[in-house]
Coordinates of C-alpha atoms and ligand atoms in Angstrom, one line a residue:
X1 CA 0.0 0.0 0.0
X2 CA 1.5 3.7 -1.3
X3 CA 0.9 6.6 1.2
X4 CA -0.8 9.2 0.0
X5 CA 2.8 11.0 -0.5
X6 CA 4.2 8.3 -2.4
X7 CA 1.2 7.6 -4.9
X8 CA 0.8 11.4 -5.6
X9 CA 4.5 11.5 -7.1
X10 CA 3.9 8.6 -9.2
X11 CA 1.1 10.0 -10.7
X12 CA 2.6 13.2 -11.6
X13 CA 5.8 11.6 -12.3
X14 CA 3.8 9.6 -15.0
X15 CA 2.4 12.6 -16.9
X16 CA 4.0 15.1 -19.6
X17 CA 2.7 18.4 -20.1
X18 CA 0.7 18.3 -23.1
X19 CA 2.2 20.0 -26.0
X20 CA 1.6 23.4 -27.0
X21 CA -0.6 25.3 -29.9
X22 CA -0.8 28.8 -31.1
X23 CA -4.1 30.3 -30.3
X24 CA -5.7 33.2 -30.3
X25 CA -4.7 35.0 -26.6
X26 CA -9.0 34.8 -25.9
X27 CA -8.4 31.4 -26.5
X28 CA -5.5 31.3 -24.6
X29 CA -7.2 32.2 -21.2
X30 CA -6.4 30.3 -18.3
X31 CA -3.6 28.1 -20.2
X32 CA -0.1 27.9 -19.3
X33 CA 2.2 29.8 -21.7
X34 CA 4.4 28.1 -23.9
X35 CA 7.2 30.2 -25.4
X36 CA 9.2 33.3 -23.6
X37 CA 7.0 36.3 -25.3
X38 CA 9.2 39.5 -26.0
X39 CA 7.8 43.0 -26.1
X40 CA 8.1 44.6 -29.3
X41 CA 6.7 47.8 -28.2
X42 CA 7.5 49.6 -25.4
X43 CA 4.2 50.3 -22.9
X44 CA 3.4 52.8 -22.5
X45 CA 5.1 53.8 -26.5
X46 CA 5.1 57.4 -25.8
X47 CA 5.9 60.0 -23.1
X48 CA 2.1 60.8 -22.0
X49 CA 0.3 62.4 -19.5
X50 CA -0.6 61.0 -16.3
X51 CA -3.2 63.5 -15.2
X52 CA -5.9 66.0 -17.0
X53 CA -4.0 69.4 -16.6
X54 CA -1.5 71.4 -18.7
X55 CA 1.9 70.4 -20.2
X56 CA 4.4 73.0 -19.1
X57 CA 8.0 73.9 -18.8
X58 CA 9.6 73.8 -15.7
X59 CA 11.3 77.1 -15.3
X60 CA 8.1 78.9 -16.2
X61 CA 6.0 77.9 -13.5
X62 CA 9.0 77.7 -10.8
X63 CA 7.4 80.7 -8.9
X64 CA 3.6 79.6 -9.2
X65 CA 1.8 79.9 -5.7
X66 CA -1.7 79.7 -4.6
X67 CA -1.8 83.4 -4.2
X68 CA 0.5 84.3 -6.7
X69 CA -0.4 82.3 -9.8
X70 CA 1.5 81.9 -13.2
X71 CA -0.1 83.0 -16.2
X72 CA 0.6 81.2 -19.3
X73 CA -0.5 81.2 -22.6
X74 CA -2.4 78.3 -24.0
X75 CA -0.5 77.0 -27.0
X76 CA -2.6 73.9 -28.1
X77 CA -4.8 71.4 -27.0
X78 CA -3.6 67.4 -26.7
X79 CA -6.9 64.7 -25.8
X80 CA -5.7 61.2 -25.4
X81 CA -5.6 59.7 -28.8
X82 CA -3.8 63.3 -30.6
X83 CA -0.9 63.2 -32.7
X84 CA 0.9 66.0 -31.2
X85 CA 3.3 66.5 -34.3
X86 CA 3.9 70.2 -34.7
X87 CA 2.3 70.9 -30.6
X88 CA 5.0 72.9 -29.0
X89 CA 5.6 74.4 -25.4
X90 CA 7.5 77.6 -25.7
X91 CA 8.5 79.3 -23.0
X92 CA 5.8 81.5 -21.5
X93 CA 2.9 78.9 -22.8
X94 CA 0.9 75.6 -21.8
X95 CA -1.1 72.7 -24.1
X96 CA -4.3 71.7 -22.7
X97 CA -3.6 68.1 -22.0
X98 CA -5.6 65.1 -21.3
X99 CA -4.7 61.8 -19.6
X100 CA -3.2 59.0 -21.9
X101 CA -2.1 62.1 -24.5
X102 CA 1.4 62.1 -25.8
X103 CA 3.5 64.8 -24.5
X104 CA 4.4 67.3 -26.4
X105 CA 7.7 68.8 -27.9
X106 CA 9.1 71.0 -25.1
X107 CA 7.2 69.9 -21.9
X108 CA 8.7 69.0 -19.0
X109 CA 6.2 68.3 -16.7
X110 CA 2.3 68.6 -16.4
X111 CA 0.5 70.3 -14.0
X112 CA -2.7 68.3 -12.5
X113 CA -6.2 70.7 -13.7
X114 CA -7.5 71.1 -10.1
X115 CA -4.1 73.1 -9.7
X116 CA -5.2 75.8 -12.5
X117 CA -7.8 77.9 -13.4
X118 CA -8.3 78.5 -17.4
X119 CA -9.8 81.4 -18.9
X120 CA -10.1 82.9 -22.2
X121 CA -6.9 81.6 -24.1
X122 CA -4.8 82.0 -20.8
X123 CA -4.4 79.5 -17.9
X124 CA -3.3 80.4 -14.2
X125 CA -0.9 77.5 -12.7
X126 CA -0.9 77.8 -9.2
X127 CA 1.7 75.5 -8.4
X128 CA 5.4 74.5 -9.1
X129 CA 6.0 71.1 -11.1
X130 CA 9.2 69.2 -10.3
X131 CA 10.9 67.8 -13.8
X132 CA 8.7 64.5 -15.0
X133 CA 6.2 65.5 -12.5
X134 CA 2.2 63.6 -14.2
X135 CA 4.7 62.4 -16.8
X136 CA 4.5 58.1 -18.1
X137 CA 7.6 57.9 -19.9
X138 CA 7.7 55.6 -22.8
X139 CA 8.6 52.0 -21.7
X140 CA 8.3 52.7 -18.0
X141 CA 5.8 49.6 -17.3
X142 CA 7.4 47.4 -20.3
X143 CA 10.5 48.0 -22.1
X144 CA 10.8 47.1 -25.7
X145 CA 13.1 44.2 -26.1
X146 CA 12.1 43.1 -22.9
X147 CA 10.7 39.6 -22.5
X148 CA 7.6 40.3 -20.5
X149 CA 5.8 36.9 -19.7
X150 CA 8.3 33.4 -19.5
X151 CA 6.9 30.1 -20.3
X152 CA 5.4 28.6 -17.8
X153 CA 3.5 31.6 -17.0
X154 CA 0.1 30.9 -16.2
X155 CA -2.3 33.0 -18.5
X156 CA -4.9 34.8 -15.8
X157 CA -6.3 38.0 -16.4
X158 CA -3.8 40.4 -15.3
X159 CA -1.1 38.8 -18.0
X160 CA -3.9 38.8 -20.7
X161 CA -4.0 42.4 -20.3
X162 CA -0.1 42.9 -20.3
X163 CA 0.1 40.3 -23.6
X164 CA -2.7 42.7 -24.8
X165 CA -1.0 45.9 -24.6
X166 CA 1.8 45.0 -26.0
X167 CA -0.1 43.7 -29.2
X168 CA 0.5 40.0 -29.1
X169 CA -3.0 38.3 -30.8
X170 CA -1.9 35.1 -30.7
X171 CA 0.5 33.2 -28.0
X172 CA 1.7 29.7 -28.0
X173 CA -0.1 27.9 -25.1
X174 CA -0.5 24.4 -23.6
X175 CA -3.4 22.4 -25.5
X176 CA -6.4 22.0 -22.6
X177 CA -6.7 18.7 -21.3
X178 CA -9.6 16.2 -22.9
X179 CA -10.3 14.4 -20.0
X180 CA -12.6 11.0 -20.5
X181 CA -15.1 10.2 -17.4
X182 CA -16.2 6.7 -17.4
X183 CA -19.2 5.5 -14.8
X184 CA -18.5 1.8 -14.1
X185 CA -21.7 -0.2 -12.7
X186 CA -24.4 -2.4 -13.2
X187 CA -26.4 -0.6 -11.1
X188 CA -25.8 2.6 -12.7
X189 CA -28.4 4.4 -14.3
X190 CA -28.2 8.1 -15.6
X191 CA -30.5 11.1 -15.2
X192 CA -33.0 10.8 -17.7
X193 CA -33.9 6.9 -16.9
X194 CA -36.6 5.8 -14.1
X195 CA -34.8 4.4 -11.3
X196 CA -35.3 0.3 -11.4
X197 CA -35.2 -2.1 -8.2
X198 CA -31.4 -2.0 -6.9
X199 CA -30.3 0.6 -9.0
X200 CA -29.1 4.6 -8.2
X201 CA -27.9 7.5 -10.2
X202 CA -24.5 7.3 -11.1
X203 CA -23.9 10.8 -9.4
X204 CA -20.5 11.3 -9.6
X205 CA -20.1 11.1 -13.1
X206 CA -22.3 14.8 -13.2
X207 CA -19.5 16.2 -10.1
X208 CA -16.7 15.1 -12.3
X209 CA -17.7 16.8 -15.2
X210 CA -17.9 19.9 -13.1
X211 CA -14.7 19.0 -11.2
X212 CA -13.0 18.3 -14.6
X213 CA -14.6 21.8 -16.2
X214 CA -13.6 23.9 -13.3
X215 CA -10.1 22.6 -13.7
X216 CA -9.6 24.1 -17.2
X217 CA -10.1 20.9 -18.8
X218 CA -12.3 19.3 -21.2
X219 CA -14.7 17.0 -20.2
X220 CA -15.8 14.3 -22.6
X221 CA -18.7 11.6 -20.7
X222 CA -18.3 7.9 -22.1
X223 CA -21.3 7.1 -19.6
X224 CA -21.6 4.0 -17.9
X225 CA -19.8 0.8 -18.3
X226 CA -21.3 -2.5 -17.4
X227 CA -19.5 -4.6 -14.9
X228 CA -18.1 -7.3 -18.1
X229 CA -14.7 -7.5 -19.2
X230 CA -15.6 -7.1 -22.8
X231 CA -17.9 -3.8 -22.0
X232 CA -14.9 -2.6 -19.7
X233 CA -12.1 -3.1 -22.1
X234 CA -14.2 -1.3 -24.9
X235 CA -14.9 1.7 -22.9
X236 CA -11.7 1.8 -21.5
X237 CA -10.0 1.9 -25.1
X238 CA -12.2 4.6 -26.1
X239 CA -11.0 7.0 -23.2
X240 CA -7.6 6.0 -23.7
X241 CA -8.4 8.5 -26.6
X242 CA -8.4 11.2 -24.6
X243 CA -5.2 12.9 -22.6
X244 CA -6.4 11.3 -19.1
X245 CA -8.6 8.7 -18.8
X246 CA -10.4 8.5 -14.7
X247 CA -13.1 5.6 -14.1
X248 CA -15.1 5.5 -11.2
X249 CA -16.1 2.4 -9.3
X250 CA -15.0 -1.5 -9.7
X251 CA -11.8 -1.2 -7.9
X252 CA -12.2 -2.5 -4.6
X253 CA -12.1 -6.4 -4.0
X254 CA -15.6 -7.4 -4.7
X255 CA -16.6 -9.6 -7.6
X256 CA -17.9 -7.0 -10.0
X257 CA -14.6 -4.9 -9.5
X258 CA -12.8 -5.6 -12.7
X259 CA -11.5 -2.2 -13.4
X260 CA -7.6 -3.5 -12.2
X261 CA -8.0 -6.7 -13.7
X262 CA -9.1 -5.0 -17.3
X263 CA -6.7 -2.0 -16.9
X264 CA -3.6 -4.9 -16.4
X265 CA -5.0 -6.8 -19.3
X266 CA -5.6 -3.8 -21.8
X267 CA -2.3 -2.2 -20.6
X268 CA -0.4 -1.3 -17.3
X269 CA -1.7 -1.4 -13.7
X270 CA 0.9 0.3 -11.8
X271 CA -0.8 0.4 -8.4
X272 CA -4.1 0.8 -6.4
X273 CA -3.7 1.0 -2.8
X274 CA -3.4 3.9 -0.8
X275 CA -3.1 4.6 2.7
X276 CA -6.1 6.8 3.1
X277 CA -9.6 7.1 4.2
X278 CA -11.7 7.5 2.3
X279 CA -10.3 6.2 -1.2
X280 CA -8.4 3.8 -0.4
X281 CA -9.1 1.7 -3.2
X282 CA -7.4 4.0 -6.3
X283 CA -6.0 2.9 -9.1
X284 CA -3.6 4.2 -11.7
X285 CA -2.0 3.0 -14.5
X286 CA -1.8 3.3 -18.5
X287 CA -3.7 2.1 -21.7
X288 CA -2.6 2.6 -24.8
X289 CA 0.1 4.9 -23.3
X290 CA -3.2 7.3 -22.2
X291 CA -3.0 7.9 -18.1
X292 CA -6.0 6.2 -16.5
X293 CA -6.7 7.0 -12.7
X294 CA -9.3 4.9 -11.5
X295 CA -11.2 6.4 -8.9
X296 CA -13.2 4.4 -5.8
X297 CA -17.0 4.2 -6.5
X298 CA -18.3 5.8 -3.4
X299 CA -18.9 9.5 -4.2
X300 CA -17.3 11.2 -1.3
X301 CA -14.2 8.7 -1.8
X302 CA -14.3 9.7 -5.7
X303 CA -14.8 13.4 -5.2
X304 CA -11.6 13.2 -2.7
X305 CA -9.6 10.7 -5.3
X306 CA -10.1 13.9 -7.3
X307 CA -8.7 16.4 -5.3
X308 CA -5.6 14.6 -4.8
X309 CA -4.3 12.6 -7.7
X310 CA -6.5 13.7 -10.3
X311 CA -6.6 17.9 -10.2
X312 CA -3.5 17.8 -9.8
X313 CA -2.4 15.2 -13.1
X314 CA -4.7 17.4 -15.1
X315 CA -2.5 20.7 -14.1
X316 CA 0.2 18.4 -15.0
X317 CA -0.9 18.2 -18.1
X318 CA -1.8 21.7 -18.4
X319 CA 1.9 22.7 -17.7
X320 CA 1.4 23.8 -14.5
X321 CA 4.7 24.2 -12.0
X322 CA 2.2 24.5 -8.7
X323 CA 0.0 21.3 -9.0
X324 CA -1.7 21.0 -5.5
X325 CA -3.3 23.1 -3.3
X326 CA -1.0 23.5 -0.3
X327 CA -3.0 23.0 2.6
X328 CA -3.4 26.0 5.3
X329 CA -3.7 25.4 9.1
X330 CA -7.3 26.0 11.0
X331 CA -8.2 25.3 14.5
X332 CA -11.1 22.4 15.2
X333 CA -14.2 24.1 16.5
X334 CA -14.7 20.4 18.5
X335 CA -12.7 17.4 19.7
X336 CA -12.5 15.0 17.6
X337 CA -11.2 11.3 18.5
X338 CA -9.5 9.9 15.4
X339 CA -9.2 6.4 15.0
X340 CA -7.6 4.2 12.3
X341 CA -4.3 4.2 10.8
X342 CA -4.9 5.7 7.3
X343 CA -4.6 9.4 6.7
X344 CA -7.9 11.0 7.2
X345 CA -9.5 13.4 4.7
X346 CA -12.7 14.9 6.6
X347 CA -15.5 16.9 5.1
X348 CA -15.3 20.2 7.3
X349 CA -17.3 23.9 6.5
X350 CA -14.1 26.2 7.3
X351 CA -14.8 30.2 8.1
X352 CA -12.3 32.7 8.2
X353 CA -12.8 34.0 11.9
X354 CA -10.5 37.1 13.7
X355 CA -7.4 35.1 14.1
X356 CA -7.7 32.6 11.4
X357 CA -9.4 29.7 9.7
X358 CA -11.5 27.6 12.2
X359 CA -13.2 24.1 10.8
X360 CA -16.1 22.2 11.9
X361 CA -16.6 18.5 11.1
X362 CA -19.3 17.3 8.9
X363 CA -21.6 15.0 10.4
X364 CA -22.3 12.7 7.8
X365 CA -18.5 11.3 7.3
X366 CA -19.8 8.3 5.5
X367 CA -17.9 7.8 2.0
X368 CA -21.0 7.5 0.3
X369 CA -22.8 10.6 2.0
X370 CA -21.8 13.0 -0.6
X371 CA -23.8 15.4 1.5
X372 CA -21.9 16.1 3.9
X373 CA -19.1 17.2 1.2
X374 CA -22.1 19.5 -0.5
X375 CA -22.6 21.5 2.5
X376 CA -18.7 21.6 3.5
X377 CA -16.2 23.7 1.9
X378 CA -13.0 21.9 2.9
X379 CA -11.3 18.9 3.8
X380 CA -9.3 18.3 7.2
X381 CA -6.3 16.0 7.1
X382 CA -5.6 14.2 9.9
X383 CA -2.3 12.7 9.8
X384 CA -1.7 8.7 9.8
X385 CA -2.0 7.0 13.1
X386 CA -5.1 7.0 15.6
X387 CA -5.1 10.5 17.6
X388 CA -7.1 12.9 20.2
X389 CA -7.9 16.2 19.2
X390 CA -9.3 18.9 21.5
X391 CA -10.9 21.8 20.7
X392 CA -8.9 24.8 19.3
X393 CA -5.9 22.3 18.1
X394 CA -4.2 23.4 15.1
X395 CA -4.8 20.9 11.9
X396 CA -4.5 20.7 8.4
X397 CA -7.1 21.9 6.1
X398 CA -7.6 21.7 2.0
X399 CA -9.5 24.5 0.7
X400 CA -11.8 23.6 -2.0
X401 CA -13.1 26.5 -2.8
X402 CA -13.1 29.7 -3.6
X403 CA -12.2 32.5 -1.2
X404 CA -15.2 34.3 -0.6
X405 CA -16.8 30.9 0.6
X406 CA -14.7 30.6 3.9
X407 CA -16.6 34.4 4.7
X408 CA -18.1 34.1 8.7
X409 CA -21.0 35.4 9.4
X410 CA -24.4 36.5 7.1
X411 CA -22.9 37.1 3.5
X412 CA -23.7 40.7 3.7
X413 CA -22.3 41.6 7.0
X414 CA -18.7 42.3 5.6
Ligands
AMP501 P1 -17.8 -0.2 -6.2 O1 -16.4 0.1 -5.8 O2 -17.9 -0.3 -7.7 O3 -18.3 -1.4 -5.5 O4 -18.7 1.0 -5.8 C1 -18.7 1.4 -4.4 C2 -20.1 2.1 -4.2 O5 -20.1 3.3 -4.9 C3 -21.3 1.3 -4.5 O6 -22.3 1.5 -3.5 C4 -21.7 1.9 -5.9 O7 -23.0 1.7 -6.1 C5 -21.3 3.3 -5.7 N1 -21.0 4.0 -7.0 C6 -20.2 3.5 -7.9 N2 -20.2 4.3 -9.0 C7 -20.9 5.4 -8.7 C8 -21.3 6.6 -9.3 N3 -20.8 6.9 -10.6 N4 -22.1 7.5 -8.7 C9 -22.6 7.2 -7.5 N5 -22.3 6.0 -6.8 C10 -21.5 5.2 -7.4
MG502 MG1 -19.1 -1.3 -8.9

């Protein structure tokens, strides 16, 4: 049997980032960069303003007070968006200038609007500007030359906007992950057939999709496979089509569970034990050189399978450097008695209190009470080994979701 440790590093081990494709950078969103991109333009590409006001010399408004103004005249008029070939600050005069606008020949400095008063074709500056002073020189965010994003650079918003503005439309990024989800069950049925003596939903196939979807990748549903070898292999060699194949059920040691004995027979069956609770019955191995992760049947076990082995394969193949969430400490709300010598994964709901994260145990810890995950927002780990836990001790927690979730209190009292 692998620890937890041990079978997560085989797993990633296994797995190559997929290779990259040029695409559009709206296509490119939330994909791992590919290539070192260089900046061919400088941002910002011209000496601009940095404030509404007037472009002025230095020397000319050296003396301007509050109660003792400088008068200058107004010598043009720059919005953002003007050529200002032929705009010139002499001595003695101001442009009118807008934010964004390129600086004209001769200025030195801009003074902000709410420091002026304009009227008729004069403007009174009632301040001094230091030299630069509301001035964005050329190429002070991004030099020209300059590469600006490396490869391995994760492609969220803020770099969109920097590959944006410096005019790349198209990047070379990681292909997205196809990801094949295959139900495994006789007693399987899906959500448009009447439930039949015996039978359930086969529920986790509908979380996976959602889990595989709000990891990036692409889900593609080979729905469920019959407990028979030949159905099994079938299936299994029509996912090994995809970059990651993950199965759910048929791995324990019952009869029915022919998931191992099919993935040995159709390719390589590397391992499927680990020492954990709940999933301890995971399997991984190849077909047809495809990565196949075969999760436990019980929904909370195969929700937690994902978390650990199979989020982080598909980052993997994403080209991800970070692949798992790194958990973050949180005091237990209630003693807790753990027993067992696998490592624990519990459902908790975590809340950001004053002075940290504080988690409360889920009732319903049954693997197949996927409730108790619904209404939680976390999982505690509880290390290897039975243990005593009192109120207020420090533990490990997975967060699962997104920040604003782990919020205290009524969602609008922030
Ligand atoms: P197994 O390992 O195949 O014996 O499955 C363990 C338990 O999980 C059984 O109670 C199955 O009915 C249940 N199960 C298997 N697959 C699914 C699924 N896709 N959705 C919900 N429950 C499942
Ligand atoms: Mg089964």
């Amino acid at each position: 049997m692998l620890s937890v440790d041990e079978a997560y590093r085989a797993i990633v081990a296994a797995i190559a980032p997929l290779p990259a494709e040029r695409v559009s950078l709206t296509a490119a969103r939330g994909r791992v960069l590919a290539e070192d991109v260089i900046a061919r333009e400088a941002i910002p590409p011209f000496d601009n303003s940095a404030m509404d006001g007037y472009a002025v010399r230095v020397a000319d408004v050296a003396g301007a007070r509050e109660d003792a103004p400088t008068t200058l005249r107004l010598a043009g008029d720059l919005p953002a968006g003007a050529n200002p070939a032929g705009v010139r600050v002499e001595p003695g005069t101001a442009v009118r200038i807008m934010t964004g606008a390129p600086l004209p020949e001769g200025a030195e400095a801009v003074v902000m609007r709410e420091d002026t008063h304009e009227h008729a074709d004069r403007v009174e500056v009632r301040c001094p500007a230091a030299p630069g002073e509301h001035v964005r020189r050329a190429g002070e965010d991004v030099a020209a030359g300059q590469v600006v994003c490396r490869a391995g650079t994760p492609l969220k918003p803020a770099v969109i906007g920097v590959l944006a503005s410096i005019g790349a439309a198209e990047v070379l990024a990681v292909r997205r992950p196809r990801v094949a989800i295959l139900a495994t069950g006789d007693e399987l049925v899906g959500l448009a057939d009447a439930l039949g003596p015996g039978q359930i939903r086969a529920s986790s196939s509908y979380a996976l999709e959602a889990l595989v979807e709000a990891a990036g990748a692409e889900p593609i549903q080979l729905g469920i496979a019959r407990d028979t070898r030949a159905d099994l292999a079938a299936r299994m060699a029509e996912g090994a089509r995809a970059d990651l194949l993950i199965t759910t059920g048929g791995v324990s040691v019952g009869d029915h569970d022919l998931v191992k004995e099919v993935l040995a027979a159709s390719g390589e069956m590397a391992f499927w034990r680990i020492n954990m609770q709940p999933g301890k019955p995971l399997a991984f191995g190849h077909v047809a050189g495809t990565p196949v992760i075969g999760l436990p049947g019980n929904p909370v076990s195969t929700l937690v399978g994902f978390e650990l082995f199979v989020r982080p394969a598909i980052r993997k193949l994403q080209g991800h450097a970070h692949l798992r969430r790194p958990p973050v400490r949180a005091s237990l709300a209630a003693e807790h008695v753990k027993r067992g010598d696998r490592r624990q994964f519990l459902r908790a709901e975590v809340t950001w209190e004053v002075g940290g994260f504080v988690a409360r145990l889920e009732a319903r810890q049954g693997s197949h009470q996927l409730s108790g995950m619904a209404r939680g927002n976390a999982l505690v780990v509880l290390p290897e080994g039975p243990g005593r836990y009192a109120a207020g001790d420090a533990v490990e927690v997975v967060l699962l979701e997104e920040i604003e979730s782990y919020a205290s209190g009524h969602p609008d009292a922030e």
